[in-house]
Amino acid sequence: MSTEAADTLEISLQVNGAPVRRRVASRLHLADFLREELGLTGTHLGCEHGVCGACTVRVDGEIVRSCLVLAVQADGARVETIEGLSAAGTVGALQRAFHERNALQCGFCTPAMLLAAAELVERQPDASREDIRRHLSGNYCRCTGYQAIVDAVEVVCRAHRAGGIR
Amino acid sequence: MKAAAFSYVKPRSLAETFDLLERHGEGARLLAGGQSLIAALNMRLDTPRVLIDLNGLKELSGIRVDRDSIAIGALTRHRSLELSEDVSQHLPLIHAAMPFVAHAAIRNRGTFGGSIAFADPAAELPACCIALDARFVIRSRAGERRVAAREFFKGLYETDLRPGEVLAGGEFARSGVPYRYSFQELARRHGDYAIVGVAACARIGAGVLSGVRIAFCGMGPTPMLASAAAAALDGRACSRDVIAHAQASLAQDLAPFDDLYQTAATRMHLARVLLGRAIAQLTTDYEY
Ligand SMILES: Cc1cc2nc3c(=O)[nH]c(=O)nc-3n(C[C@H](O)[C@H](O)[C@H](O)COP(=O)(O)OP(=O)(O)OC[C@H]3O[C@@H](n4cnc5c(N)ncnc54)[C@H](O)[C@@H]3O)c2cc1C
Ligand code: FES
Ligand code: FES
């Protein structure tokens, strides 16, 4: 990239394993890029200022709020969204558990909730219910009252610990 | 909402960064983790013309342990501080505070320097830096200067940083003597900014505290050093009366205000409660 300030920039990145190259406005955030430019509408926008967590995606393997990352900052990065992680089966066990435990109603928060939960399952499968609540504290759900979500994540953590499903 | 239009540039060195700051002057903002800045842009609380992205400056990132000091680079992510063995060993107060800083996804991006430069009075890291008597390293075209944390925070969201300057990091002394630490916080939801938080450290010998330093977040326009409360504890055995006296002294140290959720009086009450818990942890729980 040049060191002149620019209103639009050409970026190339990997999205769900596929290379993407686009010219984008500097002010465009990553969530709008994914939704509007790439049609990946599983990434939701609730608040656009970092509070609700609905826009959670993975950048270089770590969950981030895509409303607080600029698309130009994702240049050279590996981005994964719910679409890619679903297709790859990465969140399959969580999706089944959410279904079985009624951990979603309207589903607005669910893609982000799955991504946030997946990070915990991978990094801390021995998480207690309290740890699960703490880890998901940045993701709002206006329907379920959280209990069923914590139940579902707990089940998957336990199975992961036992070396079973992924 | 969406941010107003701005242009973007990612310098590859500090020298380039200083050039850009000079060229774009007041219309420019430095972008670190973006977890406060981009939120403000999206809400159009701020409409800069140019964002200068610091994320290409590797020299501003990382934790270095020397013989006498520990240095944290401005671009070090909250997540790296939280997971760092060096931090947990040499800066246990910061280690204890990190889980309270926002939520996991925000800690993955937010930076040490961003928290310090943003200077939210309810933020955890500024209070820890004051309690630990840290120094901040500030760089500009003219060179480098160092400012004590307690002199850096000037007012609500206001710091000692001047135009053309970049916060390069923080430095902490390695104390030879074992200190004890406590970080306590009350927030409505885990990860939210503190209603009240306290960072405390002290040495303890034969039940007597010394070298006591206490700082609060959420209790005034800046992180607040509680010197009167510390003086009430220093050199004394921690009896009930001594603790009650320290708690009462907080009225001299702190300047809480009302907001939508809490009155100043509620905050003052909570500060006394948290100080009590911090002293309890300093004098009993902590295993060095
Ligand atoms: C929902 C939510 C909850 C949060 N909760 C908490 C919380 O509980 N506790 C807490 O402490 N924080 C909290 N934060 C804020 C978070 O910690 C931010 O990461 C931090 O305040 C700013 O760091 P940043 O790296 O993201 O900075 P940015 O947002 O990039 O920058 C913030 C400001 O600092 C300036 N700046 C950044 N780096 C430098 C530098 N090196 N030199 C000079 N100026 C610089 C920028 O120009 C800007 O004005 C929360 C944020 C959100 C969105
Ligand atoms: S839309 Fe990003 S956190 Fe709410
Ligand atoms: S299921 Fe509706 S917001 Fe969570």
Short mmCIF file of C-alpha atoms and ligand atoms in Angstrom, two decimals:
data_model
loop_
_atom_site.label_atom_id
_atom_site.label_comp_id
_atom_site.label_asym_id
_atom_site.label_seq_id
_atom_site.Cartn_x
_atom_site.Cartn_y
_atom_site.Cartn_z
CA MET A 1 0.00 0.00 0.00
CA SER A 2 1.17 3.50 -0.68
CA THR A 3 1.80 5.98 2.08
CA GLU A 4 -0.47 8.61 0.56
CA ALA A 5 -3.86 8.88 2.22
CA ALA A 6 -6.53 7.55 -0.14
CA ASP A 7 -10.33 7.55 -0.29
CA THR A 8 -10.46 4.13 -1.93
CA LEU A 9 -7.97 1.28 -1.84
CA GLU A 10 -7.48 -2.00 -3.58
CA ILE A 11 -7.46 -4.88 -1.10
CA SER A 12 -6.85 -8.59 -1.50
CA LEU A 13 -7.77 -11.04 1.18
CA GLN A 14 -9.04 -14.55 1.72
CA VAL A 15 -12.70 -14.93 2.59
CA ASN A 16 -13.84 -18.40 3.61
CA GLY A 17 -10.84 -19.87 1.84
CA ALA A 18 -11.35 -18.09 -1.47
CA PRO A 19 -9.18 -15.20 -2.68
CA VAL A 20 -11.03 -11.90 -3.06
CA ARG A 21 -9.77 -8.70 -4.66
CA ARG A 22 -11.79 -5.48 -4.60
CA ARG A 23 -11.46 -1.71 -4.55
CA VAL A 24 -13.22 -0.37 -1.47
CA ALA A 25 -13.92 2.98 0.14
CA SER A 26 -11.69 3.68 3.15
CA ARG A 27 -14.67 4.26 5.38
CA LEU A 28 -16.36 0.92 4.58
CA HIS A 29 -16.30 -1.41 7.57
CA LEU A 30 -15.66 -5.12 7.18
CA ALA A 31 -19.26 -6.12 8.00
CA ASP A 32 -20.67 -3.98 5.18
CA PHE A 33 -17.97 -5.29 2.85
CA LEU A 34 -18.94 -8.88 3.61
CA ARG A 35 -22.67 -8.21 3.38
CA GLU A 36 -22.95 -5.69 0.56
CA GLU A 37 -19.98 -6.56 -1.63
CA LEU A 38 -19.80 -10.30 -1.13
CA GLY A 39 -23.42 -11.10 -0.25
CA LEU A 40 -22.40 -12.86 2.97
CA THR A 41 -25.41 -11.76 4.98
CA GLY A 42 -24.97 -14.25 7.81
CA THR A 43 -22.85 -11.57 9.47
CA HIS A 44 -25.43 -9.32 11.10
CA LEU A 45 -25.39 -5.68 12.11
CA GLY A 46 -27.15 -4.67 15.30
CA CYS A 47 -25.55 -1.55 16.71
CA GLU A 48 -22.49 -0.71 14.59
CA HIS A 49 -20.62 0.51 17.61
CA GLY A 50 -19.25 -2.59 19.21
CA VAL A 51 -21.88 -3.31 21.82
CA CYS A 52 -24.11 -6.12 20.52
CA GLY A 53 -21.62 -8.57 19.00
CA ALA A 54 -23.95 -9.59 16.13
CA CYS A 55 -21.23 -8.81 13.57
CA THR A 56 -18.64 -11.24 14.97
CA VAL A 57 -16.35 -12.84 12.35
CA ARG A 58 -12.91 -14.40 12.45
CA VAL A 59 -9.90 -12.49 11.18
CA ASP A 60 -6.69 -14.51 11.08
CA GLY A 61 -8.31 -17.08 13.34
CA GLU A 62 -9.49 -14.67 16.06
CA ILE A 63 -13.01 -13.40 16.66
CA VAL A 64 -13.46 -9.68 16.10
CA ARG A 65 -16.32 -7.23 15.68
CA SER A 66 -16.52 -6.62 11.96
CA CYS A 67 -18.29 -3.28 12.49
CA LEU A 68 -15.13 -2.04 14.25
CA VAL A 69 -12.63 -3.21 11.63
CA LEU A 70 -12.27 -1.36 8.34
CA ALA A 71 -12.37 -3.41 5.16
CA VAL A 72 -9.02 -1.85 4.18
CA GLN A 73 -7.55 -3.22 7.43
CA ALA A 74 -8.43 -6.73 6.31
CA ASP A 75 -6.02 -6.42 3.38
CA GLY A 76 -3.88 -9.56 3.38
CA ALA A 77 -5.98 -11.20 6.11
CA ARG A 78 -7.84 -14.50 6.32
CA VAL A 79 -11.49 -13.80 7.08
CA GLU A 80 -14.00 -16.47 8.05
CA THR A 81 -17.73 -15.93 8.38
CA ILE A 82 -20.57 -18.12 9.53
CA GLU A 83 -21.11 -19.23 5.92
CA GLY A 84 -17.58 -20.61 5.64
CA LEU A 85 -17.48 -22.14 9.10
CA SER A 86 -20.86 -23.82 8.55
CA ALA A 87 -19.82 -25.25 5.20
CA ALA A 88 -16.56 -26.55 6.67
CA GLY A 89 -18.39 -28.18 9.58
CA THR A 90 -16.31 -26.21 12.08
CA VAL A 91 -19.37 -25.15 14.05
CA GLY A 92 -21.45 -28.26 13.30
CA ALA A 93 -21.53 -29.60 16.84
CA LEU A 94 -22.52 -26.20 18.20
CA GLN A 95 -25.23 -25.82 15.56
CA ARG A 96 -26.70 -29.20 16.50
CA ALA A 97 -26.57 -28.39 20.20
CA PHE A 98 -28.20 -24.98 19.66
CA HIS A 99 -30.96 -26.71 17.69
CA GLU A 100 -31.49 -29.45 20.24
CA ARG A 101 -31.47 -27.09 23.23
CA ASN A 102 -33.66 -24.40 21.68
CA ALA A 103 -30.79 -21.96 21.99
CA LEU A 104 -32.25 -19.67 19.32
CA GLN A 105 -35.57 -18.10 18.58
CA CYS A 106 -35.37 -15.33 15.97
CA GLY A 107 -31.81 -16.34 15.13
CA PHE A 108 -30.45 -12.82 14.74
CA CYS A 109 -27.70 -13.31 17.30
CA THR A 110 -26.99 -16.92 16.39
CA PRO A 111 -24.20 -16.73 13.77
CA ALA A 112 -22.16 -14.47 16.03
CA MET A 113 -22.99 -16.52 19.10
CA LEU A 114 -21.70 -19.64 17.32
CA LEU A 115 -18.45 -17.94 16.37
CA ALA A 116 -17.88 -16.61 19.87
CA ALA A 117 -18.73 -20.00 21.40
CA ALA A 118 -16.45 -21.84 18.95
CA GLU A 119 -13.47 -19.83 20.17
CA LEU A 120 -14.20 -20.88 23.74
CA VAL A 121 -14.72 -24.55 22.83
CA GLU A 122 -11.36 -24.56 21.07
CA ARG A 123 -9.37 -22.63 23.64
CA GLN A 124 -10.97 -23.57 26.91
CA PRO A 125 -13.07 -26.72 26.65
CA ASP A 126 -12.99 -27.07 30.45
CA ALA A 127 -14.92 -23.78 30.78
CA SER A 128 -17.43 -23.61 33.62
CA ARG A 129 -20.90 -22.14 33.12
CA GLU A 130 -19.57 -18.95 34.64
CA ASP A 131 -16.68 -18.91 32.13
CA ILE A 132 -19.15 -19.48 29.29
CA ARG A 133 -21.28 -16.56 30.41
CA ARG A 134 -18.22 -14.37 30.72
CA HIS A 135 -16.95 -15.34 27.28
CA LEU A 136 -20.34 -14.70 25.67
CA SER A 137 -20.89 -11.45 27.62
CA GLY A 138 -20.15 -9.43 24.49
CA ASN A 139 -22.98 -11.03 22.48
CA TYR A 140 -26.52 -9.82 23.03
CA CYS A 141 -29.49 -12.14 22.60
CA ARG A 142 -32.88 -10.47 22.95
CA CYS A 143 -34.93 -13.68 22.75
CA THR A 144 -33.64 -16.68 24.64
CA GLY A 145 -32.66 -15.33 28.03
CA TYR A 146 -29.22 -16.96 27.50
CA GLN A 147 -29.91 -20.03 29.67
CA ALA A 148 -30.39 -22.36 26.70
CA ILE A 149 -27.36 -20.89 24.93
CA VAL A 150 -25.15 -21.58 27.94
CA ASP A 151 -26.63 -25.10 28.11
CA ALA A 152 -25.78 -25.75 24.46
CA VAL A 153 -22.24 -24.44 24.73
CA GLU A 154 -21.69 -26.43 27.91
CA VAL A 155 -22.74 -29.65 26.18
CA VAL A 156 -20.31 -29.05 23.32
CA CYS A 157 -17.47 -28.10 25.66
CA ARG A 158 -18.01 -31.32 27.57
CA ALA A 159 -18.05 -33.42 24.42
CA HIS A 160 -14.97 -31.64 23.09
CA ARG A 161 -13.19 -32.35 26.36
CA ALA A 162 -14.12 -36.00 26.10
CA GLY A 163 -12.36 -35.93 22.74
CA GLY A 164 -15.55 -36.55 20.81
CA ILE A 165 -17.34 -34.33 18.35
CA ARG A 166 -16.04 -31.17 16.81
CA MET B 1 -24.86 4.45 11.57
CA LYS B 2 -22.08 4.71 9.02
CA ALA B 3 -18.90 6.71 9.35
CA ALA B 4 -18.57 9.88 7.27
CA ALA B 5 -16.03 9.61 4.45
CA PHE B 6 -12.35 9.77 5.33
CA SER B 7 -9.16 8.72 3.65
CA TYR B 8 -6.82 6.08 5.01
CA VAL B 9 -3.11 5.55 5.09
CA LYS B 10 -0.89 2.93 6.69
CA PRO B 11 2.65 4.19 7.30
CA ARG B 12 5.53 1.73 7.49
CA SER B 13 7.66 3.63 9.97
CA LEU B 14 7.35 6.13 12.76
CA ALA B 15 9.17 8.71 10.61
CA GLU B 16 6.45 8.37 7.98
CA THR B 17 3.84 8.62 10.71
CA PHE B 18 5.30 11.93 11.91
CA ASP B 19 5.29 13.21 8.28
CA LEU B 20 1.64 12.28 7.93
CA LEU B 21 0.72 13.89 11.25
CA GLU B 22 2.44 17.09 10.14
CA ARG B 23 0.84 17.06 6.71
CA HIS B 24 -2.71 16.36 7.86
CA GLY B 25 -2.67 18.22 11.17
CA GLU B 26 -5.93 18.49 13.04
CA GLY B 27 -7.92 16.49 10.49
CA ALA B 28 -5.94 13.30 11.22
CA ARG B 29 -6.52 10.57 13.81
CA LEU B 30 -4.23 7.71 14.72
CA LEU B 31 -5.89 4.31 14.38
CA ALA B 32 -4.74 1.53 16.73
CA GLY B 33 -7.24 -1.22 17.64
CA GLY B 34 -10.12 0.93 16.44
CA GLN B 35 -12.35 -0.37 19.24
CA SER B 36 -13.11 3.13 20.48
CA LEU B 37 -12.23 5.20 17.43
CA ILE B 38 -14.23 3.31 14.79
CA ALA B 39 -17.22 3.14 17.15
CA ALA B 40 -17.01 6.94 17.49
CA LEU B 41 -16.73 7.35 13.70
CA ASN B 42 -19.71 5.08 13.09
CA MET B 43 -21.74 7.19 15.50
CA ARG B 44 -20.37 10.34 13.81
CA LEU B 45 -19.17 11.65 17.14
CA ASP B 46 -15.99 12.40 15.22
CA THR B 47 -15.45 13.13 11.53
CA PRO B 48 -11.73 13.19 10.79
CA ARG B 49 -10.44 13.62 7.24
CA VAL B 50 -7.64 11.07 7.50
CA LEU B 51 -7.00 7.92 9.51
CA ILE B 52 -3.36 7.00 10.02
CA ASP B 53 -3.27 3.28 10.75
CA LEU B 54 -0.48 2.42 13.21
CA ASN B 55 -0.84 -1.32 12.73
CA GLY B 56 2.11 -1.55 10.34
CA LEU B 57 4.53 -0.31 13.02
CA LYS B 58 5.96 -3.50 14.45
CA GLU B 59 8.33 -1.53 16.69
CA LEU B 60 5.34 -0.40 18.77
CA SER B 61 4.24 -3.93 19.60
CA GLY B 62 5.29 -6.44 22.23
CA ILE B 63 6.28 -6.92 25.86
CA ARG B 64 9.93 -6.68 26.90
CA VAL B 65 11.32 -7.69 30.26
CA ASP B 66 14.64 -6.16 31.26
CA ARG B 67 16.64 -6.40 34.45
CA ASP B 68 14.96 -3.43 36.12
CA SER B 69 11.87 -2.78 34.05
CA ILE B 70 9.06 -4.16 31.93
CA ALA B 71 8.00 -2.34 28.78
CA ILE B 72 4.68 -2.73 26.99
CA GLY B 73 4.49 -1.43 23.42
CA ALA B 74 1.50 0.75 22.55
CA LEU B 75 0.25 -1.65 19.87
CA THR B 76 0.25 -4.69 22.17
CA ARG B 77 -3.27 -6.13 22.05
CA HIS B 78 -5.32 -6.54 25.21
CA ARG B 79 -5.48 -10.24 24.42
CA SER B 80 -1.67 -10.54 24.38
CA LEU B 81 -1.46 -8.83 27.78
CA GLU B 82 -4.13 -11.15 29.14
CA LEU B 83 -2.28 -14.28 27.98
CA SER B 84 1.30 -13.11 28.59
CA GLU B 85 3.36 -15.17 31.03
CA ASP B 86 5.63 -12.17 31.56
CA VAL B 87 2.71 -9.98 32.52
CA SER B 88 1.29 -12.57 34.87
CA GLN B 89 4.70 -12.97 36.52
CA HIS B 90 5.92 -9.36 36.65
CA LEU B 91 2.73 -7.29 36.43
CA PRO B 92 0.15 -9.41 38.26
CA LEU B 93 -2.07 -6.37 38.80
CA ILE B 94 -2.48 -5.94 35.05
CA HIS B 95 -2.95 -9.67 34.63
CA ALA B 96 -5.79 -9.53 37.16
CA ALA B 97 -7.40 -6.52 35.48
CA MET B 98 -7.34 -7.74 31.86
CA PRO B 99 -10.40 -10.02 31.97
CA PHE B 100 -12.44 -6.95 32.98
CA VAL B 101 -11.38 -5.02 29.87
CA ALA B 102 -14.29 -5.32 27.42
CA HIS B 103 -15.24 -8.62 25.79
CA ALA B 104 -13.11 -11.32 24.14
CA ALA B 105 -13.67 -10.10 20.58
CA ILE B 106 -12.78 -6.53 21.57
CA ARG B 107 -9.67 -7.66 23.48
CA ASN B 108 -8.48 -9.41 20.32
CA ARG B 109 -8.16 -5.98 18.61
CA GLY B 110 -7.95 -3.27 21.29
CA THR B 111 -4.48 -2.11 22.27
CA PHE B 112 -2.66 -0.99 25.41
CA GLY B 113 -1.75 2.36 23.84
CA GLY B 114 -5.28 2.92 22.57
CA SER B 115 -6.68 2.50 26.08
CA ILE B 116 -4.12 4.89 27.54
CA ALA B 117 -4.47 7.53 24.79
CA PHE B 118 -8.27 7.32 24.77
CA ALA B 119 -8.20 7.87 28.57
CA ASP B 120 -11.71 6.76 29.40
CA PRO B 121 -11.99 7.48 33.15
CA ALA B 122 -13.75 4.14 33.67
CA ALA B 123 -11.05 2.11 31.88
CA GLU B 124 -8.98 -0.41 33.82
CA LEU B 125 -5.51 0.02 32.33
CA PRO B 126 -5.07 3.73 33.11
CA ALA B 127 -5.91 3.07 36.78
CA CYS B 128 -3.46 0.14 36.89
CA CYS B 129 -0.73 2.30 35.36
CA ILE B 130 -1.22 4.95 38.02
CA ALA B 131 -1.24 2.41 40.83
CA LEU B 132 1.98 0.90 39.46
CA ASP B 133 3.56 4.33 38.98
CA ALA B 134 4.22 3.60 35.30
CA ARG B 135 5.82 5.98 32.84
CA PHE B 136 4.64 6.49 29.30
CA VAL B 137 7.04 6.83 26.41
CA ILE B 138 5.95 9.44 23.87
CA ARG B 139 7.62 9.94 20.53
CA SER B 140 7.55 12.70 17.98
CA ARG B 141 9.74 14.17 15.25
CA ALA B 142 11.56 16.06 18.03
CA GLY B 143 12.51 12.85 19.83
CA GLU B 144 11.31 10.96 22.85
CA ARG B 145 9.94 12.06 26.19
CA ARG B 146 8.66 10.22 29.24
CA VAL B 147 5.72 11.21 31.43
CA ALA B 148 4.65 9.69 34.73
CA ALA B 149 1.22 8.07 34.42
CA ARG B 150 -0.13 10.19 37.26
CA GLU B 151 0.70 13.33 35.27
CA PHE B 152 -0.47 12.03 31.91
CA PHE B 153 -4.24 12.02 32.47
CA LYS B 154 -5.32 15.67 32.44
CA GLY B 155 -9.10 15.58 32.35
CA LEU B 156 -12.06 13.78 30.87
CA TYR B 157 -10.63 12.01 27.77
CA GLU B 158 -7.80 14.52 27.91
CA THR B 159 -4.14 13.56 28.07
CA ASP B 160 -0.69 15.07 27.91
CA LEU B 161 -0.28 13.97 24.26
CA ARG B 162 0.41 16.93 21.98
CA PRO B 163 -0.15 17.33 18.25
CA GLY B 164 2.41 15.36 16.26
CA GLU B 165 3.06 12.88 19.08
CA VAL B 166 2.57 9.13 19.21
CA LEU B 167 2.33 7.13 22.40
CA ALA B 168 5.01 4.46 22.03
CA GLY B 169 4.32 2.45 25.17
CA GLY B 170 4.51 2.14 28.94
CA GLU B 171 7.36 1.28 31.30
CA PHE B 172 7.00 -0.33 34.71
CA ALA B 173 9.66 -0.74 37.37
CA ARG B 174 10.46 -4.27 38.48
CA SER B 175 10.32 -4.11 42.21
CA GLY B 176 12.80 -6.32 44.01
CA VAL B 177 10.53 -6.64 47.03
CA PRO B 178 7.44 -8.78 46.69
CA TYR B 179 4.33 -6.70 46.36
CA ARG B 180 0.77 -7.87 46.72
CA TYR B 181 -1.93 -6.80 44.32
CA SER B 182 -5.67 -6.64 44.05
CA PHE B 183 -7.96 -5.58 41.24
CA GLN B 184 -11.68 -5.33 42.01
CA GLU B 185 -14.47 -4.11 39.79
CA LEU B 186 -18.22 -3.70 39.66
CA ALA B 187 -19.95 -3.49 36.28
CA ARG B 188 -23.53 -4.14 35.26
CA ARG B 189 -22.48 -6.77 32.76
CA HIS B 190 -19.11 -8.53 32.65
CA GLY B 191 -16.86 -6.70 30.19
CA ASP B 192 -18.68 -3.39 30.36
CA TYR B 193 -16.82 -0.33 31.51
CA ALA B 194 -16.55 -0.25 35.28
CA ILE B 195 -19.10 1.50 37.45
CA VAL B 196 -16.24 1.51 39.95
CA GLY B 197 -12.95 -0.34 39.85
CA VAL B 198 -9.93 -0.31 42.14
CA ALA B 199 -6.31 -1.23 41.53
CA ALA B 200 -4.26 -1.62 44.68
CA CYS B 201 -0.77 -2.73 45.58
CA ALA B 202 1.25 -2.87 48.79
CA ARG B 203 3.98 -4.75 50.59
CA ILE B 204 3.05 -6.59 53.70
CA GLY B 205 5.21 -7.65 56.61
CA ALA B 206 4.02 -8.82 60.03
CA GLY B 207 0.49 -7.72 59.17
CA VAL B 208 1.63 -4.17 58.38
CA LEU B 209 1.11 -2.62 54.94
CA SER B 210 3.70 -0.35 53.37
CA GLY B 211 4.27 1.26 49.99
CA VAL B 212 0.50 1.31 49.52
CA ARG B 213 -0.77 2.63 46.17
CA ILE B 214 -4.43 2.69 45.28
CA ALA B 215 -6.09 3.97 42.11
CA PHE B 216 -9.73 4.00 41.11
CA CYS B 217 -11.51 4.00 37.77
CA GLY B 218 -15.01 5.39 37.32
CA MET B 219 -14.59 7.77 40.24
CA GLY B 220 -13.80 11.09 38.57
CA PRO B 221 -12.83 12.71 35.29
CA THR B 222 -9.55 10.77 35.17
CA PRO B 223 -8.27 7.63 36.84
CA MET B 224 -7.89 8.76 40.44
CA LEU B 225 -4.99 8.10 42.79
CA ALA B 226 -6.33 7.59 46.31
CA SER B 227 -3.44 9.09 48.30
CA ALA B 228 -5.37 9.87 51.48
CA ALA B 229 -6.70 6.33 51.70
CA ALA B 230 -3.22 4.95 51.01
CA ALA B 231 -1.72 7.15 53.73
CA ALA B 232 -4.37 5.91 56.16
CA LEU B 233 -3.17 2.34 55.56
CA ASP B 234 0.56 2.83 55.21
CA GLY B 235 2.65 1.62 58.12
CA ARG B 236 -0.32 0.32 60.06
CA ALA B 237 -1.64 -3.07 61.02
CA CYS B 238 -4.94 -3.59 59.24
CA SER B 239 -7.45 -3.38 62.05
CA ARG B 240 -11.11 -2.66 61.42
CA ASP B 241 -10.65 0.92 62.52
CA VAL B 242 -7.75 1.46 60.16
CA ILE B 243 -9.74 0.08 57.25
CA ALA B 244 -12.77 2.20 58.15
CA HIS B 245 -10.56 5.26 58.32
CA ALA B 246 -9.11 4.49 54.87
CA GLN B 247 -12.60 4.04 53.48
CA ALA B 248 -13.71 7.37 54.96
CA SER B 249 -10.61 9.07 53.50
CA LEU B 250 -11.83 8.25 50.01
CA ALA B 251 -14.06 11.33 50.23
CA GLN B 252 -10.88 13.45 49.91
CA ASP B 253 -9.46 11.40 47.06
CA LEU B 254 -12.35 10.83 44.68
CA ALA B 255 -14.69 13.05 42.69
CA PRO B 256 -17.46 10.86 41.31
CA PHE B 257 -20.33 12.29 39.30
CA ASP B 258 -23.92 11.28 38.64
CA ASP B 259 -24.79 9.57 35.41
CA LEU B 260 -27.90 7.89 34.01
CA TYR B 261 -27.36 4.81 36.13
CA GLN B 262 -25.67 5.78 39.37
CA THR B 263 -25.58 8.80 41.62
CA ALA B 264 -22.26 10.07 42.89
CA ALA B 265 -23.27 8.91 46.37
CA THR B 266 -23.86 5.36 45.15
CA ARG B 267 -20.47 5.31 43.46
CA MET B 268 -18.79 6.59 46.60
CA HIS B 269 -20.46 3.85 48.61
CA LEU B 270 -19.36 1.22 46.09
CA ALA B 271 -15.81 2.59 46.12
CA ARG B 272 -15.65 2.08 49.89
CA VAL B 273 -16.96 -1.44 49.53
CA LEU B 274 -14.41 -2.27 46.83
CA LEU B 275 -11.56 -0.77 48.85
CA GLY B 276 -12.56 -3.05 51.72
CA ARG B 277 -12.44 -6.07 49.40
CA ALA B 278 -9.11 -4.99 47.97
CA ILE B 279 -7.57 -4.66 51.42
CA ALA B 280 -8.96 -8.06 52.37
CA GLN B 281 -7.31 -9.58 49.32
CA LEU B 282 -4.02 -7.76 49.91
CA THR B 283 -3.83 -8.98 53.47
CA THR B 284 -5.04 -12.55 53.10
CA ASP B 285 -5.67 -14.29 49.78
CA TYR B 286 -2.71 -13.37 47.74
CA GLU B 287 -0.08 -16.03 47.40
CA TYR B 288 3.16 -14.68 46.06
C1 LIG C 1 -18.54 -2.52 23.73
C2 LIG C 1 -17.21 -2.04 24.22
C3 LIG C 1 -16.87 -2.24 25.55
C4 LIG C 1 -15.65 -1.80 26.04
N1 LIG C 1 -15.37 -2.00 27.35
C5 LIG C 1 -14.19 -1.58 27.83
C6 LIG C 1 -13.85 -1.77 29.21
O1 LIG C 1 -14.61 -2.35 29.99
N2 LIG C 1 -12.66 -1.30 29.64
C7 LIG C 1 -11.78 -0.66 28.81
O2 LIG C 1 -10.71 -0.26 29.25
N3 LIG C 1 -12.05 -0.47 27.51
C8 LIG C 1 -13.23 -0.92 27.01
N4 LIG C 1 -13.50 -0.72 25.68
C9 LIG C 1 -12.55 0.03 24.86
C10 LIG C 1 -11.40 -0.84 24.37
O3 LIG C 1 -10.59 -1.26 25.43
C11 LIG C 1 -10.57 -0.06 23.37
O4 LIG C 1 -9.79 -1.01 22.75
C12 LIG C 1 -9.65 1.01 23.90
O5 LIG C 1 -10.28 1.97 24.69
C13 LIG C 1 -9.02 1.80 22.77
O6 LIG C 1 -7.99 1.06 22.24
P1 LIG C 1 -7.84 0.85 20.70
O7 LIG C 1 -6.52 0.23 20.48
O8 LIG C 1 -9.02 0.15 20.17
O9 LIG C 1 -7.75 2.37 20.19
P2 LIG C 1 -8.44 3.14 19.00
O10 LIG C 1 -9.91 3.00 19.07
O11 LIG C 1 -7.78 2.81 17.72
O12 LIG C 1 -8.01 4.63 19.41
C14 LIG C 1 -8.58 5.31 20.51
C15 LIG C 1 -8.00 6.72 20.59
O13 LIG C 1 -6.64 6.70 20.98
C16 LIG C 1 -5.80 7.28 19.99
N5 LIG C 1 -4.59 6.45 19.91
C17 LIG C 1 -4.57 5.09 19.77
N6 LIG C 1 -3.31 4.64 19.81
C18 LIG C 1 -2.52 5.73 19.97
C19 LIG C 1 -1.11 5.90 20.08
N7 LIG C 1 -0.27 4.86 20.06
N8 LIG C 1 -0.63 7.16 20.24
C20 LIG C 1 -1.47 8.22 20.29
N9 LIG C 1 -2.82 8.12 20.19
C21 LIG C 1 -3.33 6.88 20.03
C22 LIG C 1 -6.61 7.28 18.73
O14 LIG C 1 -6.22 8.30 17.86
C23 LIG C 1 -8.02 7.47 19.27
O15 LIG C 1 -8.26 8.82 19.52
C24 LIG C 1 -14.72 -1.15 25.16
C25 LIG C 1 -15.04 -0.98 23.81
C26 LIG C 1 -16.27 -1.41 23.33
C27 LIG C 1 -16.61 -1.19 21.88
S1 FES C 2 -22.99 -4.53 14.99
FE1 FES C 2 -20.95 -4.82 15.56
S2 FES C 2 -21.11 -5.04 17.69
FE2 FES C 2 -23.16 -4.52 17.16
S1 FES C 3 -32.37 -15.64 19.16
FE1 FES C 3 -33.23 -13.69 18.80
S2 FES C 3 -31.62 -12.41 19.43
FE2 FES C 3 -30.91 -14.32 20.03
#
